[in-house]
PDB file of C-alpha atoms in Angstrom:
ATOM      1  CA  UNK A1007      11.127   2.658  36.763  1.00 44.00           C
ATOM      2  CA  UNK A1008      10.041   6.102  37.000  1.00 53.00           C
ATOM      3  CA  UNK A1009       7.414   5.493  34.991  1.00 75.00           C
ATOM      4  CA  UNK A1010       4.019   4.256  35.591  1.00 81.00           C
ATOM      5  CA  UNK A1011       1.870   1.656  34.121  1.00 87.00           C
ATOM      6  CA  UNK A1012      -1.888   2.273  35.087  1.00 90.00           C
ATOM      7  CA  UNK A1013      -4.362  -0.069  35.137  1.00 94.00           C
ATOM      8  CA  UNK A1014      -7.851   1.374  35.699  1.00 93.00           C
ATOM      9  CA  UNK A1015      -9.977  -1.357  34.170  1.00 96.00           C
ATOM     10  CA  UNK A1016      -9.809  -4.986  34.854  1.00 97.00           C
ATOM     11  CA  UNK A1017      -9.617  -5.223  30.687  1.00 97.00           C
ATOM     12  CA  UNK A1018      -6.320  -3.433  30.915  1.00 96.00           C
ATOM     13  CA  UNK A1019      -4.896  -5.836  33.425  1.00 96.00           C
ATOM     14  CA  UNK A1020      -6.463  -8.790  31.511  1.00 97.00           C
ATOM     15  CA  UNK A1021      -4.841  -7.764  28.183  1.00 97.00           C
ATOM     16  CA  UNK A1022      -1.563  -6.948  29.640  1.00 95.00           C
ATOM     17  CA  UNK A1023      -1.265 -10.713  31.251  1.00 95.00           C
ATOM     18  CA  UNK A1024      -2.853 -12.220  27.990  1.00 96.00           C
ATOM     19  CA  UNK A1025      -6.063 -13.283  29.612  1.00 97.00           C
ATOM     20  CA  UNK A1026      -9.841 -12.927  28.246  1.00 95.00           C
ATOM     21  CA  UNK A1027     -12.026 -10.927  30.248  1.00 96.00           C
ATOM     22  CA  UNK A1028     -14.778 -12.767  31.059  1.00 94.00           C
ATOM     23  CA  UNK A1029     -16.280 -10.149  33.153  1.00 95.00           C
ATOM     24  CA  UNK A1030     -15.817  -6.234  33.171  1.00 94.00           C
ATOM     25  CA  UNK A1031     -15.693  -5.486  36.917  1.00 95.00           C
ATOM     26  CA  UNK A1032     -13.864  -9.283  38.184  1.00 97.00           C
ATOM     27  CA  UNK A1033     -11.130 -11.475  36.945  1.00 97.00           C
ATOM     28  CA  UNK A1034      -9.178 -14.406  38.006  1.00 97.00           C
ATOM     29  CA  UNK A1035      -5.672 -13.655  36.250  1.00 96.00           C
ATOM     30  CA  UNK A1036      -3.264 -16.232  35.321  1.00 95.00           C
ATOM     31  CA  UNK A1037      -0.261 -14.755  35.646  1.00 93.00           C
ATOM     32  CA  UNK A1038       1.676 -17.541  33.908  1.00 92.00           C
ATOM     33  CA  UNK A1039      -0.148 -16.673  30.514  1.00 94.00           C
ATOM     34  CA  UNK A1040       1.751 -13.282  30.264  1.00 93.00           C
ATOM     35  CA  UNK A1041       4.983 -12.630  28.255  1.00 92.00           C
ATOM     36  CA  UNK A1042       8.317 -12.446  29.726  1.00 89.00           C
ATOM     37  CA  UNK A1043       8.621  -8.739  31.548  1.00 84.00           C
ATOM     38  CA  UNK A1044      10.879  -6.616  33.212  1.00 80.00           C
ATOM     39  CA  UNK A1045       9.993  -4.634  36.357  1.00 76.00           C
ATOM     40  CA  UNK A1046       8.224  -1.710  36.453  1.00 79.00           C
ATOM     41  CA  UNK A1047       5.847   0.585  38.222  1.00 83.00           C
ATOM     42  CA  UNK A1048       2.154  -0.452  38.204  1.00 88.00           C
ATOM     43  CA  UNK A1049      -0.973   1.279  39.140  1.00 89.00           C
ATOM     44  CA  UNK A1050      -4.327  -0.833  40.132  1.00 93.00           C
ATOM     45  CA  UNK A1051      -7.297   1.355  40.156  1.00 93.00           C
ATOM     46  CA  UNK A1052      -8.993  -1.977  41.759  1.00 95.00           C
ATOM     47  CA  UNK A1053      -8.890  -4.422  44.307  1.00 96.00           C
ATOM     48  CA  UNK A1054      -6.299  -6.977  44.174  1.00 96.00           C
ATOM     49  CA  UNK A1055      -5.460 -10.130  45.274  1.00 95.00           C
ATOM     50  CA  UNK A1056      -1.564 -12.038  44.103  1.00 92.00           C
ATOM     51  CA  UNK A1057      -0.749 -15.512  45.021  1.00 92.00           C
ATOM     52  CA  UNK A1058       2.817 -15.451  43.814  1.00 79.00           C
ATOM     53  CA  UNK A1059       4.066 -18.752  42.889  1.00 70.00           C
ATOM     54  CA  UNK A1060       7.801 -17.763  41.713  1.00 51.00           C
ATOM     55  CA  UNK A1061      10.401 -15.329  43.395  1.00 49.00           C
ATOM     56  CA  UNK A1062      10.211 -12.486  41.300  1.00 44.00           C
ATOM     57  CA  UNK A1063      12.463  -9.827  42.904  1.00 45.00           C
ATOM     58  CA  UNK A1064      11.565  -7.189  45.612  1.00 42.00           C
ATOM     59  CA  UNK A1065       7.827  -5.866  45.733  1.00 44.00           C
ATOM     60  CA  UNK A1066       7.832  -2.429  46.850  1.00 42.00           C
ATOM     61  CA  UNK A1067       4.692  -0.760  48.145  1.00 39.00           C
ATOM     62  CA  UNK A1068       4.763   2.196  49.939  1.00 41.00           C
ATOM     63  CA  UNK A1069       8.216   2.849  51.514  1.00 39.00           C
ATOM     64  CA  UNK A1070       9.206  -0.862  52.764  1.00 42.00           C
ATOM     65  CA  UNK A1071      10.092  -3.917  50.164  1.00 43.00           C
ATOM     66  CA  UNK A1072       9.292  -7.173  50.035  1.00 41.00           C
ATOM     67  CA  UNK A1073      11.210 -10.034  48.653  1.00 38.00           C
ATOM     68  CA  UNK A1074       8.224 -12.530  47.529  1.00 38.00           C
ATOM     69  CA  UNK A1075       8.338 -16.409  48.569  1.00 48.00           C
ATOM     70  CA  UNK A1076       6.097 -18.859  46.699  1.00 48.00           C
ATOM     71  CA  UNK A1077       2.734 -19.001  48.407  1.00 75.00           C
ATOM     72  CA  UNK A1078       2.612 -15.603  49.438  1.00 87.00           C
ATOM     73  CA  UNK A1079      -0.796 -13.213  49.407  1.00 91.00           C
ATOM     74  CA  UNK A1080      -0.379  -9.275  48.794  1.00 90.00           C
ATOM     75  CA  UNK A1081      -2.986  -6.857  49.006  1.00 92.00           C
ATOM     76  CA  UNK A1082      -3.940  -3.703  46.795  1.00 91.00           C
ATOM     77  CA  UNK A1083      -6.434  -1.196  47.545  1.00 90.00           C
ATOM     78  CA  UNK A1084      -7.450   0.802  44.854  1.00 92.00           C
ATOM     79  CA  UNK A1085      -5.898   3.842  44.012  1.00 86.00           C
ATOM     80  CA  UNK A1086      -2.415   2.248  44.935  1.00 83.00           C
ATOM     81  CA  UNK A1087       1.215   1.898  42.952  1.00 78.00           C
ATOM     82  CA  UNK A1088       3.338  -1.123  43.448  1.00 79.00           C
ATOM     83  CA  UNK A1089       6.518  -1.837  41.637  1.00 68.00           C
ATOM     84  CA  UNK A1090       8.724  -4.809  41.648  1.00 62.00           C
ATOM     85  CA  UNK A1091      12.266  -4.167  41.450  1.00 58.00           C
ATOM     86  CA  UNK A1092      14.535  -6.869  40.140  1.00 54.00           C
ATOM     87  CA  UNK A1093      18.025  -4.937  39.605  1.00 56.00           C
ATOM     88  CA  UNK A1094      15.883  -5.022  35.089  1.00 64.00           C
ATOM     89  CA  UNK A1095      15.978  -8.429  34.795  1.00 76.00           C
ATOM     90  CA  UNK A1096      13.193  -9.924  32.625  1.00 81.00           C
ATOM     91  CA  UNK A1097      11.170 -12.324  34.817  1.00 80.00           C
ATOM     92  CA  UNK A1098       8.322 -14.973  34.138  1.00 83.00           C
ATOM     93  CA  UNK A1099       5.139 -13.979  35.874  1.00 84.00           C
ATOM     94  CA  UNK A1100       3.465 -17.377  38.069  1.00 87.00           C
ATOM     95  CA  UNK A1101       1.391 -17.665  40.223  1.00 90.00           C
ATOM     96  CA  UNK A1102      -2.863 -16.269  40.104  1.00 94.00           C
ATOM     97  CA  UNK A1103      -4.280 -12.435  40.618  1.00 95.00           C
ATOM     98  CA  UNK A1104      -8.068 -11.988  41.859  1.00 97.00           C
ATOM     99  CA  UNK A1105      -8.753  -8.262  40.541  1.00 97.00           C
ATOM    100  CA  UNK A1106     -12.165  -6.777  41.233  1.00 97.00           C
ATOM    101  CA  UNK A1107     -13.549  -3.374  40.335  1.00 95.00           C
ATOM    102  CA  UNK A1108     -15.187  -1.369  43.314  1.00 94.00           C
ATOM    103  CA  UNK A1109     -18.187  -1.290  41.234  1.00 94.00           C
ATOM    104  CA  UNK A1110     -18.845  -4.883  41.648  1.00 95.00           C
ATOM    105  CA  UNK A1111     -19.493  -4.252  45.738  1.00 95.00           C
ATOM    106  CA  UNK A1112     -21.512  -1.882  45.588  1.00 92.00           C
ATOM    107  CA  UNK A1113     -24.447  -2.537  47.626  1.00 91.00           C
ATOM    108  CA  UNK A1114     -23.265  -5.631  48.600  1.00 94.00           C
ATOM    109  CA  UNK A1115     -22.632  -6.748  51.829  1.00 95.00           C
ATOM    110  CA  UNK A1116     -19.084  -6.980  51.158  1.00 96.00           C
ATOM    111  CA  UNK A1117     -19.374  -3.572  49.672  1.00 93.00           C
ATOM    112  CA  UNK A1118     -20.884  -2.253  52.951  1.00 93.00           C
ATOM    113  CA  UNK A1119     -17.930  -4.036  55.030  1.00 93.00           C
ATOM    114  CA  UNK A1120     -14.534  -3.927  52.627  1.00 94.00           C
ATOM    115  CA  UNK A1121     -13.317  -1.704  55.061  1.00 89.00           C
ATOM    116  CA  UNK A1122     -13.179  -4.718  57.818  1.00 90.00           C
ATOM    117  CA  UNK A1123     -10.669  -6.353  55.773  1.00 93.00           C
ATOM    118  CA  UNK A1124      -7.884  -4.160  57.048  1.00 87.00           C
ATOM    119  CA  UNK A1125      -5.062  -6.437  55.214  1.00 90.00           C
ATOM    120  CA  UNK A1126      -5.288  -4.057  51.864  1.00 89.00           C
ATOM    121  CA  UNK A1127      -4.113  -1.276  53.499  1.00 81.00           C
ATOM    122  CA  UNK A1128      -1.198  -3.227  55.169  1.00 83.00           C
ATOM    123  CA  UNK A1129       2.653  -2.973  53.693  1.00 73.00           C
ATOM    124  CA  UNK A1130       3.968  -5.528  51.830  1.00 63.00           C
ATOM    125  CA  UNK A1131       5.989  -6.629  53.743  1.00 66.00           C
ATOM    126  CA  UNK A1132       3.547  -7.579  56.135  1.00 78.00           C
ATOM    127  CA  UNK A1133       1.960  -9.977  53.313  1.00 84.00           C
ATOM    128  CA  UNK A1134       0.688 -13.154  54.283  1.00 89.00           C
ATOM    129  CA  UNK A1135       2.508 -16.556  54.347  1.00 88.00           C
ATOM    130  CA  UNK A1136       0.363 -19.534  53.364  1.00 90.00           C
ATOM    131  CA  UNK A1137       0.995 -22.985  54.612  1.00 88.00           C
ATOM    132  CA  UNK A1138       0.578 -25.429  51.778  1.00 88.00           C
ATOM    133  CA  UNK A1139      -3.145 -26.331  52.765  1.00 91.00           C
ATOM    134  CA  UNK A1140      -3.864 -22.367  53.251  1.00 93.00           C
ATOM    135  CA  UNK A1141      -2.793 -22.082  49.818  1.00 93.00           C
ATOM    136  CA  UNK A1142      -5.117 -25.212  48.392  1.00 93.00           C
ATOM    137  CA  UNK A1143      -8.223 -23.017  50.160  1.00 95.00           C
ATOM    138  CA  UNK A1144      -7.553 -20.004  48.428  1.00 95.00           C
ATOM    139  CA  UNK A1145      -6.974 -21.893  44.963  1.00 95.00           C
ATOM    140  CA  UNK A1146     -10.081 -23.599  45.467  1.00 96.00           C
ATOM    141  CA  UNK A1147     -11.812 -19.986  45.979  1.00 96.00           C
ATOM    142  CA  UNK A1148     -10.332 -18.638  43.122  1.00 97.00           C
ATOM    143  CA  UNK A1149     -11.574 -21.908  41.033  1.00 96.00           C
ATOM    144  CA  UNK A1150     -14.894 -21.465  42.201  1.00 96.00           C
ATOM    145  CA  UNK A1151     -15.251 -17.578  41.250  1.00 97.00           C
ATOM    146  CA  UNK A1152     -13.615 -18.537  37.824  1.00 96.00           C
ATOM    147  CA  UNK A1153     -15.968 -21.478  37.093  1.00 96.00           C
ATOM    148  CA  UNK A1154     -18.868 -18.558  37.374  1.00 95.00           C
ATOM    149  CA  UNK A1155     -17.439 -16.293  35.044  1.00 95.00           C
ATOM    150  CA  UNK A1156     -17.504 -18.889  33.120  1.00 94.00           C
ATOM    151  CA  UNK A1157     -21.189 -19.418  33.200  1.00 91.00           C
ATOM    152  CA  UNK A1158     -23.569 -17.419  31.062  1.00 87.00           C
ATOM    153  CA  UNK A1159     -24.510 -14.488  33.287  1.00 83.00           C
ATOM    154  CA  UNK A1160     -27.927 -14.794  34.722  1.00 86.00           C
ATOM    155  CA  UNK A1161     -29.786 -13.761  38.012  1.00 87.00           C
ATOM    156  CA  UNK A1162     -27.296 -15.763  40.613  1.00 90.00           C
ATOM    157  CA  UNK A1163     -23.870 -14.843  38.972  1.00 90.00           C
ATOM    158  CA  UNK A1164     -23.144 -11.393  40.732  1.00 93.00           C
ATOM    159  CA  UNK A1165     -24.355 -13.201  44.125  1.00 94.00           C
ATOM    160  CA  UNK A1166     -22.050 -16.088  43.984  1.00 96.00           C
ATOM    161  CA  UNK A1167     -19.069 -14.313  42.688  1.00 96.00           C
ATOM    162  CA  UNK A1168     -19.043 -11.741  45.257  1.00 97.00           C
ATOM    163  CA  UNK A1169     -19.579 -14.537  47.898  1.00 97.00           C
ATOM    164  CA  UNK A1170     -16.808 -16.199  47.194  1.00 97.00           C
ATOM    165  CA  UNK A1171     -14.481 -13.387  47.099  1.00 97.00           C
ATOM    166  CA  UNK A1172     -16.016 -12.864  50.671  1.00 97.00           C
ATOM    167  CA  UNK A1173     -15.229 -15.806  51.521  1.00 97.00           C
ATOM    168  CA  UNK A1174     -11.722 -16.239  50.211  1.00 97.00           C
ATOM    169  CA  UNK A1175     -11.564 -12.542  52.695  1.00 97.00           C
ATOM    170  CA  UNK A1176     -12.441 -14.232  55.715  1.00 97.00           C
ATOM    171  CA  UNK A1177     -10.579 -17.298  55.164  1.00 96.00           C
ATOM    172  CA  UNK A1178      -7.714 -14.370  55.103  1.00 95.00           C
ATOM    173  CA  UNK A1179      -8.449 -13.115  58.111  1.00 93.00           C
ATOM    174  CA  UNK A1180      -8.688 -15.954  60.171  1.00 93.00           C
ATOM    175  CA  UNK A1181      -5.464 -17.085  58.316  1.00 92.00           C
ATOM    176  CA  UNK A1182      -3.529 -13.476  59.087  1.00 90.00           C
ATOM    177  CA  UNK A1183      -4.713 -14.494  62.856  1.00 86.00           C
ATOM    178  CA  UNK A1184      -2.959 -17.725  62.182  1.00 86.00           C
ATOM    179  CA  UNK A1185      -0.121 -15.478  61.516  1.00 84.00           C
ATOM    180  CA  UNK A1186       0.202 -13.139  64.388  1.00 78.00           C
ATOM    181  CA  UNK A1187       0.442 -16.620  66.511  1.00 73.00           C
ATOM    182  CA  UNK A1188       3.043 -18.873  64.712  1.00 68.00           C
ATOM    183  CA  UNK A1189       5.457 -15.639  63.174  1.00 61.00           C
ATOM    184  CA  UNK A1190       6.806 -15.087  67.137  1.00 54.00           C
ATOM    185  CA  UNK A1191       9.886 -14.615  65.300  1.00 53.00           C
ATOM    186  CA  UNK A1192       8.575 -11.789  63.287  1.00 54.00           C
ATOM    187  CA  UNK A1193       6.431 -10.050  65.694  1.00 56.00           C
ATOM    188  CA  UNK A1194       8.280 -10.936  68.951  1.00 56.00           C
ATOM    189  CA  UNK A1195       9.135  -7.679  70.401  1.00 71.00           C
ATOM    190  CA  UNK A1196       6.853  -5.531  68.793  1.00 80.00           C
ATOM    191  CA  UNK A1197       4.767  -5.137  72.317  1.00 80.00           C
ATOM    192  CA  UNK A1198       7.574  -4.284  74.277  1.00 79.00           C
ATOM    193  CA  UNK A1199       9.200  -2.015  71.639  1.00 84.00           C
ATOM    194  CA  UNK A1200       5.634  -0.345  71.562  1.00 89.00           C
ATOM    195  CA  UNK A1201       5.984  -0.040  75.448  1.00 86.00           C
ATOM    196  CA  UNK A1202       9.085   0.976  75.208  1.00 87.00           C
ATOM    197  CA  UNK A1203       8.273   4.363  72.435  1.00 91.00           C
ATOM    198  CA  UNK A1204       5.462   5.431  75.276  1.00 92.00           C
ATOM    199  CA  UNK A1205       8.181   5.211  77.834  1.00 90.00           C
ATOM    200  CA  UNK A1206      10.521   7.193  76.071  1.00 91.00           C
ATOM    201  CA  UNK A1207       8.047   9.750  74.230  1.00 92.00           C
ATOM    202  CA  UNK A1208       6.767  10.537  77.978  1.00 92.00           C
ATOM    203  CA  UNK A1209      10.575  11.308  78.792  1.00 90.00           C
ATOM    204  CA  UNK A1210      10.815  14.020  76.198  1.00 92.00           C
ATOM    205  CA  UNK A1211       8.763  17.153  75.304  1.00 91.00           C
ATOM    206  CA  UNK A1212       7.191  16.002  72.544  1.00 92.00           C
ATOM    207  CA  UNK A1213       3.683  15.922  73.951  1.00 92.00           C
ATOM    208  CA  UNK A1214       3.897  19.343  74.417  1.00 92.00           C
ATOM    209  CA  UNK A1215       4.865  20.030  70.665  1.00 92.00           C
ATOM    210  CA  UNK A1216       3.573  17.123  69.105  1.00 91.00           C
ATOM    211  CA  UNK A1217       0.905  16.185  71.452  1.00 93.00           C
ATOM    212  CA  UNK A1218      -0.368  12.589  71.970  1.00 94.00           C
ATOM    213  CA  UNK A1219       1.070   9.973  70.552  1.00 93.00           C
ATOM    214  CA  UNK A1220      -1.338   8.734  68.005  1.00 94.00           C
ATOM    215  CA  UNK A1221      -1.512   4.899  66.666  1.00 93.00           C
ATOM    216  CA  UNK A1222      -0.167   5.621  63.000  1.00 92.00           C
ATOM    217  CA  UNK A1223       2.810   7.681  64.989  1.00 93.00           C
ATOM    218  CA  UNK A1224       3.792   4.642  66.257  1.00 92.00           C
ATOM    219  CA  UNK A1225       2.932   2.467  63.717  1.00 90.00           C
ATOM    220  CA  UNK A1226       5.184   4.440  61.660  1.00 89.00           C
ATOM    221  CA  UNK A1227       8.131   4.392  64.778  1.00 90.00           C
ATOM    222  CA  UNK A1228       7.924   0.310  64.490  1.00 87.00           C
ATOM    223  CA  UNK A1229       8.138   0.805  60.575  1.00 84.00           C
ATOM    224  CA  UNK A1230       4.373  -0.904  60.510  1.00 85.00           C
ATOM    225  CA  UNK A1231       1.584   0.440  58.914  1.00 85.00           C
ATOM    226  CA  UNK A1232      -1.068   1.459  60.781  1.00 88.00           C
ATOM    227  CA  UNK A1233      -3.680  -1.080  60.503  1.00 87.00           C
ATOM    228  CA  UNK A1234      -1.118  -4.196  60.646  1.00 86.00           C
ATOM    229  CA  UNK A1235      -0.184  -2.527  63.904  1.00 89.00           C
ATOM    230  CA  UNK A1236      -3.824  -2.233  65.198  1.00 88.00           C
ATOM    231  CA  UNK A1237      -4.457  -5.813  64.444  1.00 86.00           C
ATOM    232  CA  UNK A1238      -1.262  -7.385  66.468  1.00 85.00           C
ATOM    233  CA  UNK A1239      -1.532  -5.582  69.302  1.00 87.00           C
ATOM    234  CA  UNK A1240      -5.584  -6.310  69.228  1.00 85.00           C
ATOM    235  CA  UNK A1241      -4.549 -10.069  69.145  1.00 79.00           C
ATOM    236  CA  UNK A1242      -1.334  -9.790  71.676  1.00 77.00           C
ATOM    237  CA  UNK A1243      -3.262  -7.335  74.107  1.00 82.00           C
ATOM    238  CA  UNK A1244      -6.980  -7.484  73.379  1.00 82.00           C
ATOM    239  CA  UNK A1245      -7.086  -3.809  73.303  1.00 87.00           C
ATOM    240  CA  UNK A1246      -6.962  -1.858  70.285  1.00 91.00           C
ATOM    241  CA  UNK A1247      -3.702   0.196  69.700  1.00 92.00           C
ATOM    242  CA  UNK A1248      -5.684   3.951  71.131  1.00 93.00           C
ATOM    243  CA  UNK A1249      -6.613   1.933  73.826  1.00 92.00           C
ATOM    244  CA  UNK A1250      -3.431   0.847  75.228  1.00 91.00           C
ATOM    245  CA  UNK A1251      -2.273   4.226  74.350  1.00 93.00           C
ATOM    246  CA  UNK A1252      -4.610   5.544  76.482  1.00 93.00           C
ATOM    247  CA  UNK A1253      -3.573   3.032  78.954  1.00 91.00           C
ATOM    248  CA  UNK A1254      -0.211   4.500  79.302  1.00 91.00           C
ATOM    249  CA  UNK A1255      -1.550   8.041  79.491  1.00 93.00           C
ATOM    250  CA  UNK A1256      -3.182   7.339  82.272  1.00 92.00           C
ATOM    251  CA  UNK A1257      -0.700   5.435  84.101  1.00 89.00           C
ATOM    252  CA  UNK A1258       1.627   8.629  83.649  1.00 91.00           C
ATOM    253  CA  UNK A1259      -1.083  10.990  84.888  1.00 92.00           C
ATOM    254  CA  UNK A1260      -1.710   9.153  87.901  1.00 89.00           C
ATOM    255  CA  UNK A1261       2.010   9.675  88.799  1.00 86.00           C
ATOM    256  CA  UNK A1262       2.052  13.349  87.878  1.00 90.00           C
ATOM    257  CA  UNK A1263      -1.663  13.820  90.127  1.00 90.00           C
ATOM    258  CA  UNK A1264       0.299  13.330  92.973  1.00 83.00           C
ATOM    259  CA  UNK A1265       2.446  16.862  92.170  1.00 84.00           C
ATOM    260  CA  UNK A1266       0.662  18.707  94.536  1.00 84.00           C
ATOM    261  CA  UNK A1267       2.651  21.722  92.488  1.00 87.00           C
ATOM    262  CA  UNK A1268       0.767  20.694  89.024  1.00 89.00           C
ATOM    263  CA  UNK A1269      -2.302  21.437  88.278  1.00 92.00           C
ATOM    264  CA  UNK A1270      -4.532  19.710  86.850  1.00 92.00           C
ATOM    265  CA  UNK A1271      -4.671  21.756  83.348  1.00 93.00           C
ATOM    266  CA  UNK A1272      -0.669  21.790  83.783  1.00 93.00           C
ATOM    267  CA  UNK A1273      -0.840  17.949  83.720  1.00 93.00           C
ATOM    268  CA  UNK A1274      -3.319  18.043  81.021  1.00 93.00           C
ATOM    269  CA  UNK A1275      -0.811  20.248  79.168  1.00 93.00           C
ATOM    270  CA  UNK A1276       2.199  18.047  79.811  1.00 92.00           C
ATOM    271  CA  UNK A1277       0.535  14.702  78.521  1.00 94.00           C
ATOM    272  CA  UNK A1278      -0.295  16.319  75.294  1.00 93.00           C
ATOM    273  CA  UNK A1279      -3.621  17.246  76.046  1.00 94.00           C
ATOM    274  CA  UNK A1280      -4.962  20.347  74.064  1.00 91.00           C
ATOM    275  CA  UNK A1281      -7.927  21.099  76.071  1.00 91.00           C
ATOM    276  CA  UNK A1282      -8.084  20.381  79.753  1.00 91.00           C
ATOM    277  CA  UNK A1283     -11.280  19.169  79.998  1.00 93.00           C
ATOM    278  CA  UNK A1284     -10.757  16.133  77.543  1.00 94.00           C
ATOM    279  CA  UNK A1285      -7.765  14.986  79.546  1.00 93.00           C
ATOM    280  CA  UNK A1286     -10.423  15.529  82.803  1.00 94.00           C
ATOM    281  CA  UNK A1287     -13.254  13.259  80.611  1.00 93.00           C
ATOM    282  CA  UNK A1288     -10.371  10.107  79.924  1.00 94.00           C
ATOM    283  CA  UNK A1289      -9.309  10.036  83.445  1.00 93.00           C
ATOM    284  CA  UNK A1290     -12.860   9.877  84.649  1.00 92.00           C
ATOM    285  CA  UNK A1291     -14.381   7.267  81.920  1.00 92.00           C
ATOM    286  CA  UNK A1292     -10.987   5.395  82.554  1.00 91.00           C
ATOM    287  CA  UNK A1293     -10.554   5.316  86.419  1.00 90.00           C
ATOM    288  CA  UNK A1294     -13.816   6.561  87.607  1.00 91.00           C
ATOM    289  CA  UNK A1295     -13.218   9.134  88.966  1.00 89.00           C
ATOM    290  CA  UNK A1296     -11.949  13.112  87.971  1.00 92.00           C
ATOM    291  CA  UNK A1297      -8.437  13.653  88.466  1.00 91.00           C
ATOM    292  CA  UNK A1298      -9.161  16.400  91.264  1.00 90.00           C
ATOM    293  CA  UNK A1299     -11.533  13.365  93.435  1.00 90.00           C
ATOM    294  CA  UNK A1300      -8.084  10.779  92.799  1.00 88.00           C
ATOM    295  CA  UNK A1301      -5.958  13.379  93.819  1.00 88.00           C
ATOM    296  CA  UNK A1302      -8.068  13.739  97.147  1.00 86.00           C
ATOM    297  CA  UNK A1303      -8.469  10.344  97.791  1.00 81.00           C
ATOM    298  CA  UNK A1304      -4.582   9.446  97.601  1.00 67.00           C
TER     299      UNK A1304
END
């Protein structure tokens, strides 16, 4: 397991699963086509997209695991290493891959926006559960983007396959809201728990060491990553993660403003602030007024 199996072309990946490459920079991977493997370290130097079909043992990405269920999606940025660990057993591959090259984007508008699809930098085990009409969509995108590589190439073929993997995307992101809703199970006490760090992080000195507490901090306190994190409390809260951060800082200065003792670049200090006047800037944009006028006026 220690060592690592790259993959920077979508030819390697092709050959490795037995499938033709139809297309240097794009591929629609049938997973079943590939021989009999054991686990082992992989490295994707492209964008990928699984639709596991068969429990293959623990997916590990990052620090966290994730035991697969049939009609899950994962997502791999480039640049990343995944490994599936299954105690050596040799395991049949199932199930479909969508690998494209970064190349293939470029100058798109899906290559101008790939960063909105926050979902490949998420853990895997915050993959995405598909019902069983979820999972027909994203079949029926991968069809579609596999019927034009199958096409001689001409002036429309780069257009329509990166449209559909744009819209297979989107259809993952309003499915991954789906998510946040229906997994209460899963995400139910994340908010609170989140609450709960600020509480106890403004309890300690660790603003004064560390400073503030910044959104992959926590993410990383909750064992999220950062973006996964971003997007639930965006959909429980409507703010975005530094927001409701921010939120809380404020709520604590406000109680420390009335310290007649403090001043203001003490309180500053003791939220984490580095420089004064940026604590002074929040407070203002945030409650309208400097924390020297709210002191007055209380």
């Amino acid at each position: 397991m220690d060592n690592i199996r790259r993959f920077e072309t979508i030819n390697d990946y092709n050959v490795f699963n037995n499938n033709e490459t139809l297309h240097p920079l794009v591929s629609v991977v049938d997973l079943s086509k590939a021989a009999p493997r054991r686990a082992s370290n992989m490295y994707f130097g492209f964008y990928t997209v699984f639709l596991k079909e068969v429990k293959c043992g623990d997916l590990r990405y990052g620090k966290n695991t994730y035991d697969y269920q049939e009609g899950t999606l994962v997502f791999i940025a480039p640049g990343q290493v995944v490994s599936v660990d299954n105690t050596g057993e040799i395991y049949q591959p199932k199930g479909y891959a969508l690998v494209f090259h970064p190349d293939l984007i470029h100058g798109t508008h899906l290559g101008r926006h790939i960063q909105d699809y926050s979902f490949f930098t998420y853990q895997s085990n915050e993959a995405l559960h598909l019902s069983d009409r979820e999972k027909k969509i994203i079949l029926d995108c991968f069809s579609k983007i596999e019927y034009e590589l199958q096409q001689n190439i001409d002036k429309h073929s780069k257009k329509l396959v990166v449209s559909n993997i744009e819209l297979l995307l989107d259809y993952c992101i309003r499915f991954y809201d789906r998510q946040f809703i229906t997994r209460d199970k899963v995400h139910k006490g994340i908010l609170e728990r989140f609450e709960a760090l600020l509480n106890d992080y403004y309890q300690t000195d660790k603003p004064q060491i560390t400073g503030l507490p910044s959104v992959g901090y926590c993410a990383g306190e909750l064992n999220l990553s950062a973006n996964y994190f971003g997007d639930l409390i965006k959909k429980e809260t409507g703010k975005t993660a530094q927001e409701y951060i921010q939120s809380k800082v404020i709520d604590v200065a406000k109680e420390k403003i009335f310290d007649q003792n403090k001043s203001v670049n003490q309180i500053a200090y003791e939220l984490g602030f580095k420089y004064p006047q940026h604590f002074s800037r929040l407070f203002k944009q945030r409650v309208g007024r400097s924390p020297n006028e709210y002191r007055n006026m209380n």
